Amino acid sequence: MCRREGPRWRWGRGAPGPTLLLSLLASAAPLGLLGDETRQVSLEVIPDWQGPPQNLLHIRAVGANSTLHYVWSSTGPPAALLVATDTPRSTLAVNWSRLLSPEPDGGLTVLPTDSVRFSSAIVFTRLFEFDDTNTSEASAKPPGKPYPPYSLAEFSWDNITDSLDPATLSATFRGHPIRDPTGAFANGSLALRVQAFPGSGRPAQAPRLLHSVDTCQLEVSLVGAAPRGNRSLFGLELVTLGQGPDCPSMREQSSIDDEYTPAVFQLDQLLWGSPPSGFMQWRPVAFSQRQRGRDSALPCQASPLRPTSEYPLPQSPIVRAFFGSQTNFCAFNLTFGTSTGPGYWDERYLSWSMLLGVGAPPMDSLSPLILGIMAVALGAPGLMLLAGGLFLLLGHKQCSEYQPI
């Protein structure tokens, strides 16, 4: 049973206004890394009282012996930090003047610093667009004629406070290019909706990823932007921290169960550490309609991870502020759709979802529907054999008995 508390208002020293903080008491399966079964989850936008609004979203999940911190920001390219500590009293400290300076090192810390047991980051750097496409080899090379990519570091983002939704523990980063000479985004936007969870479960809409209180979900949506080709495909470039000199591992899991995401039998995972201390998880599917039915499902191709030392990356202030000037980053691309079948051009809509979490990823088990089908499929022949054996045994016995005249 979950107990939901009402909204609470917290005032900063000398603050001109309130910061909304929603707290929930939640239950979930134990976290593999830290071992807490219940967490109190809070979602807040951290304000900069001395300057214009900054989009810094902090999700804090407090357990009996640990705390998870997820920090999302659209200052620079959109990025997220994952930090796990071994104390329920760890806090996020932000030095705004340093964070927004050209040298943001040390501008964002989790205190006490010696309580941090795991940390990593993911950065969304570029939005790709391709035309005249053939995605059969999308993981090895661009899927078609590339247009100049959109740098997400050069986007203007709406004030995230306006989209903060306490009822669903969610907030949305919505933006468009600062310079848009072709007017492609005149009636369109790119949205990143972040959501935390008070417990375990699945969303109502596909791909219905299994989440827990130790995870948060990101839903990326491209809506209304005019494509530069008749049948354009879109993609994303994602950058993450390497584990020492190596890149994190990427794995695929297959299942016979597609009840929650019809016709999709695969789950992709990016894993930090072994055993995993953190993960990114997604179904290799996107959708070209808001209803997200099977007829609007698009394949999602992921390229192999590669080091990024060959070309410069846009700097994420929160990643630089927390990790310093380390440069061992790795990148991979996601490409959505094929040149045939449904696509973004149908309704100028594209959505893709993923989970970000600390500890071991949630594992899908066979659903009751599949278990029922297997029970019928395997049980019916067994019952038929048993019935046939009994019939032969009893029938043979009756016929073989001696009947005296």
Tab-separated table of C-alpha atoms in Angstrom:
chain	number	residue	atom	x	y	z
A	1	MET	CA	0.000	0.000	0.000
A	2	CYS	CA	1.357	3.379	-0.975
A	3	ARG	CA	0.635	6.519	1.006
A	4	ARG	CA	0.552	9.748	-0.983
A	5	GLU	CA	1.221	12.971	0.829
A	6	GLY	CA	-0.131	16.281	-0.352
A	7	PRO	CA	2.041	18.926	-2.049
A	8	ARG	CA	4.460	20.779	0.183
A	9	TRP	CA	5.961	24.209	-0.453
A	10	ARG	CA	9.565	24.904	0.420
A	11	TRP	CA	10.954	28.451	0.512
A	12	GLY	CA	14.579	29.358	-0.131
A	13	ARG	CA	16.380	31.978	1.915
A	14	GLY	CA	15.426	35.345	0.466
A	15	ALA	CA	13.459	33.595	-2.275
A	16	PRO	CA	10.863	35.532	-4.237
A	17	GLY	CA	8.671	32.480	-4.629
A	18	PRO	CA	8.086	28.830	-3.694
A	19	THR	CA	9.557	25.589	-5.031
A	20	LEU	CA	7.061	22.774	-5.308
A	21	LEU	CA	8.176	19.520	-3.664
A	22	LEU	CA	6.052	16.401	-3.890
A	23	SER	CA	6.894	13.459	-1.629
A	24	LEU	CA	5.548	9.953	-1.906
A	25	LEU	CA	6.121	6.875	0.188
A	26	ALA	CA	6.675	4.018	-2.222
A	27	SER	CA	7.339	0.312	-2.184
A	28	ALA	CA	9.358	-1.597	-4.750
A	29	ALA	CA	11.515	-4.634	-5.228
A	30	PRO	CA	14.937	-4.469	-3.545
A	31	LEU	CA	17.607	-2.572	-5.415
A	32	GLY	CA	20.439	-4.889	-6.381
A	33	LEU	CA	23.099	-2.292	-5.640
A	34	LEU	CA	21.865	-0.863	-2.344
A	35	GLY	CA	19.193	-3.212	-1.025
A	36	ASP	CA	16.391	-0.837	0.040
A	37	GLU	CA	12.795	-2.008	-0.367
A	38	THR	CA	10.965	1.281	0.245
A	39	ARG	CA	11.816	4.787	-0.866
A	40	GLN	CA	10.393	8.242	-0.444
A	41	VAL	CA	10.427	9.870	-3.883
A	42	SER	CA	10.543	13.636	-4.396
A	43	LEU	CA	10.571	15.736	-7.556
A	44	GLU	CA	11.641	19.373	-7.561
A	45	VAL	CA	12.870	22.114	-9.831
A	46	ILE	CA	15.902	23.801	-8.267
A	47	PRO	CA	15.747	27.566	-8.902
A	48	ASP	CA	18.528	30.083	-9.457
A	49	TRP	CA	17.296	33.004	-7.366
A	50	GLN	CA	19.891	35.403	-8.769
A	51	GLY	CA	19.224	34.943	-12.472
A	52	PRO	CA	16.698	33.844	-15.084
A	53	PRO	CA	14.980	30.449	-14.626
A	54	GLN	CA	17.234	27.449	-15.231
A	55	ASN	CA	15.871	24.024	-16.071
A	56	LEU	CA	17.394	21.851	-13.340
A	57	LEU	CA	15.168	18.958	-12.266
A	58	HIS	CA	16.120	16.841	-9.242
A	59	ILE	CA	14.548	13.447	-8.503
A	60	ARG	CA	15.510	12.108	-5.062
A	61	ALA	CA	14.560	8.594	-3.884
A	62	VAL	CA	15.403	8.048	-0.215
A	63	GLY	CA	15.583	4.571	1.308
A	64	ALA	CA	16.463	3.257	4.751
A	65	ASN	CA	20.171	2.981	3.942
A	66	SER	CA	20.694	4.798	0.649
A	67	THR	CA	19.623	7.612	-1.640
A	68	LEU	CA	19.294	7.787	-5.421
A	69	HIS	CA	19.702	11.116	-7.204
A	70	TYR	CA	18.641	11.794	-10.805
A	71	VAL	CA	19.505	15.272	-12.054
A	72	TRP	CA	18.109	16.413	-15.431
A	73	SER	CA	19.042	19.651	-17.148
A	74	SER	CA	18.656	21.383	-20.510
A	75	THR	CA	21.463	23.866	-19.839
A	76	GLY	CA	23.660	22.977	-22.791
A	77	PRO	CA	22.542	19.707	-24.416
A	78	PRO	CA	19.888	17.816	-22.421
A	79	ALA	CA	21.616	15.539	-19.918
A	80	ALA	CA	20.967	13.366	-16.889
A	81	LEU	CA	23.155	12.390	-13.946
A	82	LEU	CA	22.690	9.147	-12.015
A	83	VAL	CA	24.146	9.112	-8.500
A	84	ALA	CA	23.679	6.482	-5.775
A	85	THR	CA	24.855	6.995	-2.189
A	86	ASP	CA	25.004	4.719	0.856
A	87	THR	CA	23.257	7.126	3.222
A	88	PRO	CA	19.640	8.337	3.432
A	89	ARG	CA	20.875	11.838	4.264
A	90	SER	CA	22.789	12.709	1.088
A	91	THR	CA	21.833	16.003	-0.568
A	92	LEU	CA	22.413	17.805	-3.856
A	93	ALA	CA	24.393	21.056	-3.637
A	94	VAL	CA	24.336	23.549	-6.538
A	95	ASN	CA	26.698	26.506	-6.920
A	96	TRP	CA	24.901	28.423	-9.652
A	97	SER	CA	27.613	30.993	-10.333
A	98	ARG	CA	30.140	28.229	-10.902
A	99	LEU	CA	27.741	25.926	-12.760
A	100	LEU	CA	26.914	28.632	-15.327
A	101	SER	CA	30.518	29.782	-15.732
A	102	PRO	CA	32.857	28.690	-18.562
A	103	GLU	CA	34.590	26.395	-16.026
A	104	PRO	CA	31.727	24.657	-14.175
A	105	ASP	CA	33.907	22.070	-12.371
A	106	GLY	CA	32.621	21.594	-8.827
A	107	GLY	CA	29.412	23.520	-9.436
A	108	LEU	CA	27.256	20.490	-8.677
A	109	THR	CA	28.034	17.953	-5.927
A	110	VAL	CA	26.297	15.295	-3.858
A	111	LEU	CA	27.134	15.590	-0.158
A	112	PRO	CA	28.746	13.924	1.643
A	113	THR	CA	31.059	13.177	-1.260
A	114	ASP	CA	32.455	10.005	0.313
A	115	SER	CA	28.951	8.461	0.350
A	116	VAL	CA	28.766	8.179	-3.463
A	117	ARG	CA	28.888	4.536	-4.559
A	118	PHE	CA	27.945	4.907	-8.235
A	119	SER	CA	27.665	7.755	-10.692
A	120	SER	CA	27.293	8.118	-14.440
A	121	ALA	CA	25.608	10.318	-17.017
A	122	ILE	CA	23.786	10.314	-20.342
A	123	VAL	CA	23.776	13.283	-22.748
A	124	PHE	CA	21.515	13.845	-25.785
A	125	THR	CA	23.711	15.721	-28.242
A	126	ARG	CA	22.222	15.702	-31.765
A	127	LEU	CA	18.965	15.085	-33.654
A	128	PHE	CA	19.635	13.465	-37.044
A	129	GLU	CA	17.536	13.495	-40.188
A	130	PHE	CA	18.039	11.245	-43.232
A	131	ASP	CA	16.337	10.940	-46.604
A	132	ASP	CA	16.279	8.365	-49.470
A	133	THR	CA	16.691	5.775	-46.771
A	134	ASN	CA	17.459	2.108	-46.375
A	135	THR	CA	17.961	1.112	-42.759
A	136	SER	CA	18.971	-2.507	-43.317
A	137	GLU	CA	22.509	-1.552	-42.277
A	138	ALA	CA	21.647	1.356	-39.973
A	139	SER	CA	23.916	0.085	-37.224
A	140	ALA	CA	26.948	0.179	-39.517
A	141	LYS	CA	26.495	3.419	-41.436
A	142	PRO	CA	24.013	6.288	-41.864
A	143	PRO	CA	20.682	4.968	-43.211
A	144	GLY	CA	20.538	7.389	-46.143
A	145	LYS	CA	21.314	10.874	-47.325
A	146	PRO	CA	22.078	12.891	-44.177
A	147	TYR	CA	20.868	16.429	-43.704
A	148	PRO	CA	22.823	18.758	-41.390
A	149	PRO	CA	22.010	17.542	-37.860
A	150	TYR	CA	20.298	19.658	-35.228
A	151	SER	CA	22.599	20.320	-32.269
A	152	LEU	CA	20.526	19.997	-29.107
A	153	ALA	CA	22.971	22.315	-27.337
A	154	GLU	CA	21.616	25.062	-29.618
A	155	PHE	CA	17.966	24.601	-28.670
A	156	SER	CA	15.835	27.008	-26.671
A	157	TRP	CA	13.852	25.208	-23.959
A	158	ASP	CA	10.614	26.249	-22.252
A	159	ASN	CA	10.554	26.814	-18.503
A	160	ILE	CA	10.218	23.331	-17.025
A	161	THR	CA	8.328	24.637	-13.990
A	162	ASP	CA	5.299	25.233	-16.226
A	163	SER	CA	5.108	21.509	-17.030
A	164	LEU	CA	5.772	20.156	-13.534
A	165	ASP	CA	3.006	17.651	-12.756
A	166	PRO	CA	2.906	16.553	-9.097
A	167	ALA	CA	0.157	13.989	-9.731
A	168	THR	CA	2.320	11.954	-12.114
A	169	LEU	CA	5.781	12.897	-10.761
A	170	SER	CA	6.683	14.202	-14.215
A	171	ALA	CA	8.037	17.249	-16.015
A	172	THR	CA	8.685	18.016	-19.687
A	173	PHE	CA	11.615	19.726	-21.407
A	174	ARG	CA	10.188	21.217	-24.623
A	175	GLY	CA	12.370	23.055	-27.107
A	176	HIS	CA	13.129	24.134	-30.657
A	177	PRO	CA	16.277	25.342	-32.466
A	178	ILE	CA	17.448	28.852	-31.607
A	179	ARG	CA	18.344	29.354	-35.282
A	180	ASP	CA	15.834	27.821	-37.668
A	181	PRO	CA	16.410	29.373	-41.114
A	182	THR	CA	14.148	26.881	-42.913
A	183	GLY	CA	11.298	27.284	-40.407
A	184	ALA	CA	11.153	23.514	-39.861
A	185	PHE	CA	10.201	23.964	-36.201
A	186	ALA	CA	7.804	26.872	-36.728
A	187	ASN	CA	4.920	24.616	-35.658
A	188	GLY	CA	6.925	21.828	-34.067
A	189	SER	CA	8.987	20.929	-31.040
A	190	LEU	CA	11.168	18.275	-29.470
A	191	ALA	CA	9.934	17.167	-26.039
A	192	LEU	CA	11.678	15.115	-23.355
A	193	ARG	CA	9.211	14.013	-20.671
A	194	VAL	CA	10.816	12.753	-17.461
A	195	GLN	CA	8.794	10.691	-14.998
A	196	ALA	CA	9.589	9.126	-11.627
A	197	PHE	CA	7.537	6.349	-10.054
A	198	PRO	CA	6.121	5.671	-6.578
A	199	GLY	CA	6.370	1.904	-7.071
A	200	SER	CA	6.644	-0.957	-9.531
A	201	GLY	CA	4.388	-1.329	-12.567
A	202	ARG	CA	3.925	-0.547	-16.245
A	203	PRO	CA	2.613	2.565	-18.023
A	204	ALA	CA	-0.721	2.331	-19.807
A	205	GLN	CA	0.822	3.132	-23.216
A	206	ALA	CA	3.276	1.074	-25.243
A	207	PRO	CA	6.062	0.071	-24.989
A	208	ARG	CA	4.999	-0.449	-21.336
A	209	LEU	CA	8.467	-0.910	-19.879
A	210	LEU	CA	8.526	-2.517	-16.445
A	211	HIS	CA	9.620	0.152	-13.961
A	212	SER	CA	10.393	0.306	-10.247
A	213	VAL	CA	10.919	3.029	-7.645
A	214	ASP	CA	14.641	2.866	-8.488
A	215	THR	CA	14.086	4.050	-12.070
A	216	CYS	CA	12.850	7.036	-14.018
A	217	GLN	CA	11.478	7.060	-17.553
A	218	LEU	CA	12.266	9.360	-20.439
A	219	GLU	CA	9.864	9.734	-23.345
A	220	VAL	CA	11.280	11.563	-26.372
A	221	SER	CA	8.708	13.035	-28.778
A	222	LEU	CA	9.182	14.908	-32.044
A	223	VAL	CA	5.909	16.608	-32.930
A	224	GLY	CA	4.922	18.901	-35.802
A	225	ALA	CA	8.402	19.661	-37.167
A	226	ALA	CA	8.513	19.873	-40.976
A	227	PRO	CA	10.823	17.194	-42.449
A	228	ARG	CA	13.365	18.247	-45.035
A	229	GLY	CA	12.623	15.199	-47.204
A	230	ASN	CA	9.493	13.432	-48.396
A	231	ARG	CA	10.180	10.331	-46.318
A	232	SER	CA	12.656	11.503	-43.731
A	233	LEU	CA	13.916	9.263	-40.949
A	234	PHE	CA	15.095	10.684	-37.660
A	235	GLY	CA	17.666	9.597	-35.136
A	236	LEU	CA	19.365	10.604	-31.895
A	237	GLU	CA	22.969	10.699	-30.795
A	238	LEU	CA	23.515	9.728	-27.151
A	239	VAL	CA	26.754	10.127	-25.215
A	240	THR	CA	27.672	8.445	-21.945
A	241	LEU	CA	30.679	8.131	-19.669
A	242	GLY	CA	33.075	5.283	-20.343
A	243	GLN	CA	34.049	2.838	-17.606
A	244	GLY	CA	37.752	3.603	-17.375
A	245	PRO	CA	39.314	3.204	-20.834
A	246	ASP	CA	36.409	1.066	-22.078
A	247	CYS	CA	32.861	1.830	-23.110
A	248	PRO	CA	29.885	0.426	-21.192
A	249	SER	CA	28.457	-2.830	-22.467
A	250	MET	CA	25.332	-3.143	-24.598
A	251	ARG	CA	23.211	-6.284	-24.498
A	252	GLU	CA	20.108	-7.673	-26.152
A	253	GLN	CA	17.566	-9.875	-24.409
A	254	SER	CA	14.991	-11.934	-26.275
A	255	SER	CA	11.669	-13.275	-25.029
A	256	ILE	CA	8.718	-15.202	-26.418
A	257	ASP	CA	6.370	-12.809	-24.578
A	258	ASP	CA	5.075	-9.798	-26.551
A	259	GLU	CA	1.819	-9.183	-24.637
A	260	TYR	CA	2.870	-5.710	-23.427
A	261	THR	CA	4.519	-4.617	-26.706
A	262	PRO	CA	2.974	-6.640	-29.557
A	263	ALA	CA	5.362	-8.023	-32.178
A	264	VAL	CA	8.437	-6.855	-30.205
A	265	PHE	CA	10.423	-9.718	-28.652
A	266	GLN	CA	13.605	-7.865	-27.725
A	267	LEU	CA	14.840	-5.647	-24.901
A	268	ASP	CA	18.037	-3.594	-25.318
A	269	GLN	CA	20.198	-2.560	-22.377
A	270	LEU	CA	23.195	-0.293	-21.829
A	271	LEU	CA	24.967	-1.451	-18.652
A	272	TRP	CA	27.449	0.433	-16.511
A	273	GLY	CA	29.647	-1.965	-14.562
A	274	SER	CA	29.542	-5.736	-14.139
A	275	PRO	CA	27.425	-6.705	-12.292
A	276	PRO	CA	25.523	-3.622	-13.441
A	277	SER	CA	25.612	-0.638	-11.118
A	278	GLY	CA	23.406	1.346	-13.472
A	279	PHE	CA	21.526	0.824	-16.704
A	280	MET	CA	19.600	2.290	-19.600
A	281	GLN	CA	16.854	0.065	-20.993
A	282	TRP	CA	14.529	0.315	-24.003
A	283	ARG	CA	12.490	-1.700	-26.462
A	284	PRO	CA	13.779	-1.388	-30.039
A	285	VAL	CA	10.559	0.260	-31.183
A	286	ALA	CA	9.217	3.781	-31.709
A	287	PHE	CA	5.754	4.967	-32.730
A	288	SER	CA	4.485	7.292	-35.456
A	289	GLN	CA	1.032	7.878	-33.920
A	290	ARG	CA	-0.109	9.020	-30.500
A	291	GLN	CA	-2.227	5.876	-30.050
A	292	ARG	CA	0.950	3.766	-30.297
A	293	GLY	CA	-0.686	0.736	-31.850
A	294	ARG	CA	0.995	-2.111	-33.631
A	295	ASP	CA	0.277	-0.530	-37.019
A	296	SER	CA	2.287	2.584	-36.057
A	297	ALA	CA	5.319	0.753	-34.629
A	298	LEU	CA	8.707	1.640	-36.144
A	299	PRO	CA	11.905	-0.381	-35.715
A	300	CYS	CA	14.629	1.281	-33.650
A	301	GLN	CA	18.204	0.516	-34.706
A	302	ALA	CA	21.095	1.072	-32.274
A	303	SER	CA	24.682	1.475	-33.443
A	304	PRO	CA	27.626	0.016	-31.505
A	305	LEU	CA	29.205	2.187	-28.817
A	306	ARG	CA	32.241	4.133	-29.995
A	307	PRO	CA	34.769	6.432	-28.283
A	308	THR	CA	34.245	10.121	-29.031
A	309	SER	CA	37.865	11.230	-29.048
A	310	GLU	CA	37.735	11.693	-32.838
A	311	TYR	CA	35.407	14.706	-32.779
A	312	PRO	CA	34.428	17.424	-30.292
A	313	LEU	CA	31.262	17.152	-28.240
A	314	PRO	CA	29.036	19.943	-26.954
A	315	GLN	CA	29.700	20.393	-23.256
A	316	SER	CA	27.042	19.541	-20.690
A	317	PRO	CA	27.503	21.902	-17.724
A	318	ILE	CA	26.037	19.494	-15.173
A	319	VAL	CA	28.237	16.608	-16.368
A	320	ARG	CA	31.327	18.816	-16.333
A	321	ALA	CA	30.314	20.285	-12.951
A	322	PHE	CA	30.009	16.853	-11.332
A	323	PHE	CA	32.714	14.803	-13.076
A	324	GLY	CA	35.253	17.490	-13.941
A	325	SER	CA	37.086	17.640	-17.244
A	326	GLN	CA	37.431	13.902	-17.893
A	327	THR	CA	37.060	13.024	-21.559
A	328	ASN	CA	36.424	9.284	-21.677
A	329	PHE	CA	33.036	9.518	-23.369
A	330	CYS	CA	31.354	6.962	-25.625
A	331	ALA	CA	28.527	7.568	-28.102
A	332	PHE	CA	25.933	5.600	-30.025
A	333	ASN	CA	23.120	6.438	-32.413
A	334	LEU	CA	19.479	5.423	-32.494
A	335	THR	CA	17.622	5.502	-35.823
A	336	PHE	CA	13.840	5.211	-35.968
A	337	GLY	CA	11.907	3.641	-38.818
A	338	THR	CA	12.525	2.448	-42.376
A	339	SER	CA	11.880	3.952	-45.772
A	340	THR	CA	8.845	1.674	-46.222
A	341	GLY	CA	5.837	1.234	-43.984
A	342	PRO	CA	4.696	3.744	-41.371
A	343	GLY	CA	6.892	6.731	-40.612
A	344	TYR	CA	7.141	10.219	-39.192
A	345	TRP	CA	5.593	11.588	-42.388
A	346	ASP	CA	2.206	9.991	-41.547
A	347	GLU	CA	1.226	12.413	-38.766
A	348	ARG	CA	4.484	14.280	-38.157
A	349	TYR	CA	4.775	12.458	-34.888
A	350	LEU	CA	7.514	10.256	-33.404
A	351	SER	CA	7.898	8.929	-29.862
A	352	TRP	CA	10.439	6.657	-28.175
A	353	SER	CA	10.791	5.680	-24.513
A	354	MET	CA	13.542	4.374	-22.274
A	355	LEU	CA	14.263	3.693	-18.593
A	356	LEU	CA	17.223	4.971	-16.619
A	357	GLY	CA	18.060	3.263	-13.345
A	358	VAL	CA	20.550	2.341	-10.665
A	359	GLY	CA	21.288	-1.266	-9.720
A	360	ALA	CA	20.145	-4.296	-11.691
A	361	PRO	CA	17.558	-3.685	-14.456
A	362	PRO	CA	13.966	-4.823	-13.849
A	363	MET	CA	13.528	-8.251	-15.367
A	364	ASP	CA	10.439	-9.136	-17.402
A	365	SER	CA	8.846	-12.431	-16.372
A	366	LEU	CA	6.379	-14.372	-18.482
A	367	SER	CA	2.963	-12.728	-18.305
A	368	PRO	CA	-0.128	-14.597	-17.023
A	369	LEU	CA	-1.454	-14.782	-20.592
A	370	ILE	CA	1.662	-16.559	-21.864
A	371	LEU	CA	1.765	-18.830	-18.818
A	372	GLY	CA	-1.863	-19.762	-19.463
A	373	ILE	CA	-1.171	-20.509	-23.136
A	374	MET	CA	1.848	-22.641	-22.181
A	375	ALA	CA	-0.182	-24.501	-19.564
A	376	VAL	CA	-2.878	-25.304	-22.122
A	377	ALA	CA	-0.372	-26.174	-24.856
A	378	LEU	CA	1.693	-28.434	-22.621
A	379	GLY	CA	-1.116	-29.710	-20.398
A	380	ALA	CA	-3.619	-30.756	-23.067
A	381	PRO	CA	-1.332	-33.379	-24.714
A	382	GLY	CA	-0.459	-34.697	-21.276
A	383	LEU	CA	-4.107	-35.071	-20.327
A	384	MET	CA	-4.842	-36.776	-23.653
A	385	LEU	CA	-2.002	-39.264	-23.103
A	386	LEU	CA	-3.184	-39.955	-19.575
A	387	ALA	CA	-6.772	-40.455	-20.680
A	388	GLY	CA	-5.684	-42.680	-23.554
A	389	GLY	CA	-3.503	-44.773	-21.249
A	390	LEU	CA	-6.324	-45.274	-18.762
A	391	PHE	CA	-8.729	-46.208	-21.543
A	392	LEU	CA	-6.354	-48.799	-22.975
A	393	LEU	CA	-5.553	-50.186	-19.548
A	394	LEU	CA	-9.155	-50.527	-18.434
A	395	GLY	CA	-10.370	-51.668	-21.847
A	396	HIS	CA	-7.659	-54.354	-22.147
A	397	LYS	CA	-8.391	-55.589	-18.650
A	398	GLN	CA	-12.117	-55.946	-19.382
A	399	CYS	CA	-11.589	-57.818	-22.651
A	400	SER	CA	-8.967	-60.182	-21.236
A	401	GLU	CA	-11.076	-61.445	-18.289
A	402	TYR	CA	-12.238	-65.090	-18.557
A	403	GLN	CA	-16.013	-65.441	-18.875
A	404	PRO	CA	-17.107	-68.965	-17.870
A	405	ILE	CA	-20.002	-70.558	-19.828
